[in-house]
Amino acid sequence: MHLSGHIEKMETSLLGDAAQYQLAFDSQIVEMNALVGQHIELTFNQTIQCSNCSRVTPKSYSQGFCFPCARSLARCDLCIMRPETCHFHLGTCREPEWGEAHCFAPHIIYLANSSGLKVGITRKTNMPSRWIDQGAIGAIPILEVSTRLESGRVEVALKEHVSDKTNWRKMLKNETENIDLVEAKNTLLAGIPKLIDELGATRLNDDVVNIDYPVLQYPSKISSLNFDKTPVISGVLKGIKGQYLLLENGVLNIRKFGSYHVTLST
Ligand SMILES: [Zn+2]
């Protein structure tokens, strides 16, 4: 196989419990699970094209945008990382129409086991991809609310008791522990009854999702591969977890290199 194109983060889905990965090179889709165990070579062709306006940019901002787009798109605003700071009601949303479509839509607050217990939020339509992107081995949706801002308020309340971050090195080494997500859910929700009432949040059923990753061997030490420093990255693909390709000689965070023009050879 030999193909080239601009890449974005891998598309992820679940087939039973198994995480499925697709990497698009422009319009050509590669089923990445099938490459695990094979020697692959990825070459950065020294072109980065903004994934919004297609302008060639010397550097990628906000994981795939040119500088002007990173400054003007609502999806690159700080409030996307920190939903409790949504400022739509002040009339200062960078793109009100985009905000209405994406932030005023059902959001889920979930617990996941990535490198330990964490809380997170996501648009309802983004499950279970969000959990696979984070390398979670298990997740449980706990509450549904009607806006991103409300989900952020719940997350802030729960962050006092549980992390909202993944230790990505631990996640990639598969240093995981068994966590009873239903028990964690019950304990955490018992602490915020007033907020649940105030927001009219819907309590969700105990649907635990387990996720298996296509990995032959987890790394014992993590070294990060980077197209900016090493334009040609090659080796045996030992597995895929989160948005990382686990190569025999290091890990490559595909999400970080969105909009890079890359050639894949197998
Ligand atoms: Zn742009």
PDB file of N, CA, C and O and ligand atoms in Angstrom, residues 50 52-55 66 69, ligand 1:
ATOM      1  N   CYS A  50      -4.694  24.027   6.385  1.00  0.00           N
ATOM      2  CA  CYS A  50      -5.726  24.261   7.393  1.00  0.00           C
ATOM      3  C   CYS A  50      -6.963  23.406   7.116  1.00  0.00           C
ATOM      4  O   CYS A  50      -7.460  23.371   5.993  1.00  0.00           O
ATOM      5  N   ASN A  52      -9.885  23.892   8.003  1.00  0.00           N
ATOM      6  CA  ASN A  52     -11.098  24.678   7.780  1.00  0.00           C
ATOM      7  C   ASN A  52     -11.072  25.391   6.432  1.00  0.00           C
ATOM      8  O   ASN A  52     -11.984  25.230   5.631  1.00  0.00           O
ATOM      9  N   CYS A  53     -10.003  26.160   6.157  1.00  0.00           N
ATOM     10  CA  CYS A  53     -10.005  27.015   4.959  1.00  0.00           C
ATOM     11  C   CYS A  53      -9.078  26.499   3.863  1.00  0.00           C
ATOM     12  O   CYS A  53      -9.003  27.090   2.788  1.00  0.00           O
ATOM     13  N   SER A  54      -8.357  25.397   4.131  1.00  0.00           N
ATOM     14  CA  SER A  54      -7.458  24.768   3.161  1.00  0.00           C
ATOM     15  C   SER A  54      -6.216  25.595   2.812  1.00  0.00           C
ATOM     16  O   SER A  54      -5.444  25.207   1.937  1.00  0.00           O
ATOM     17  N   ARG A  55      -6.044  26.721   3.476  1.00  0.00           N
ATOM     18  CA  ARG A  55      -4.848  27.532   3.241  1.00  0.00           C
ATOM     19  C   ARG A  55      -3.626  26.760   3.755  1.00  0.00           C
ATOM     20  O   ARG A  55      -3.715  26.073   4.774  1.00  0.00           O
ATOM     21  N   CYS A  66      -5.008  26.972  10.519  1.00  0.00           N
ATOM     22  CA  CYS A  66      -4.088  28.087  10.312  1.00  0.00           C
ATOM     23  C   CYS A  66      -4.310  29.095  11.447  1.00  0.00           C
ATOM     24  O   CYS A  66      -5.307  29.015  12.177  1.00  0.00           O
ATOM     25  N   CYS A  69      -7.728  31.077  11.373  1.00  0.00           N
ATOM     26  CA  CYS A  69      -8.878  30.231  11.724  1.00  0.00           C
ATOM     27  C   CYS A  69      -8.849  29.885  13.210  1.00  0.00           C
ATOM     28  O   CYS A  69      -9.889  29.873  13.861  1.00  0.00           O
TER      29      CYS A  69
HETATM   30 ZN    ZN B   1      -7.678  28.326   8.010  1.00  0.00          ZN
END
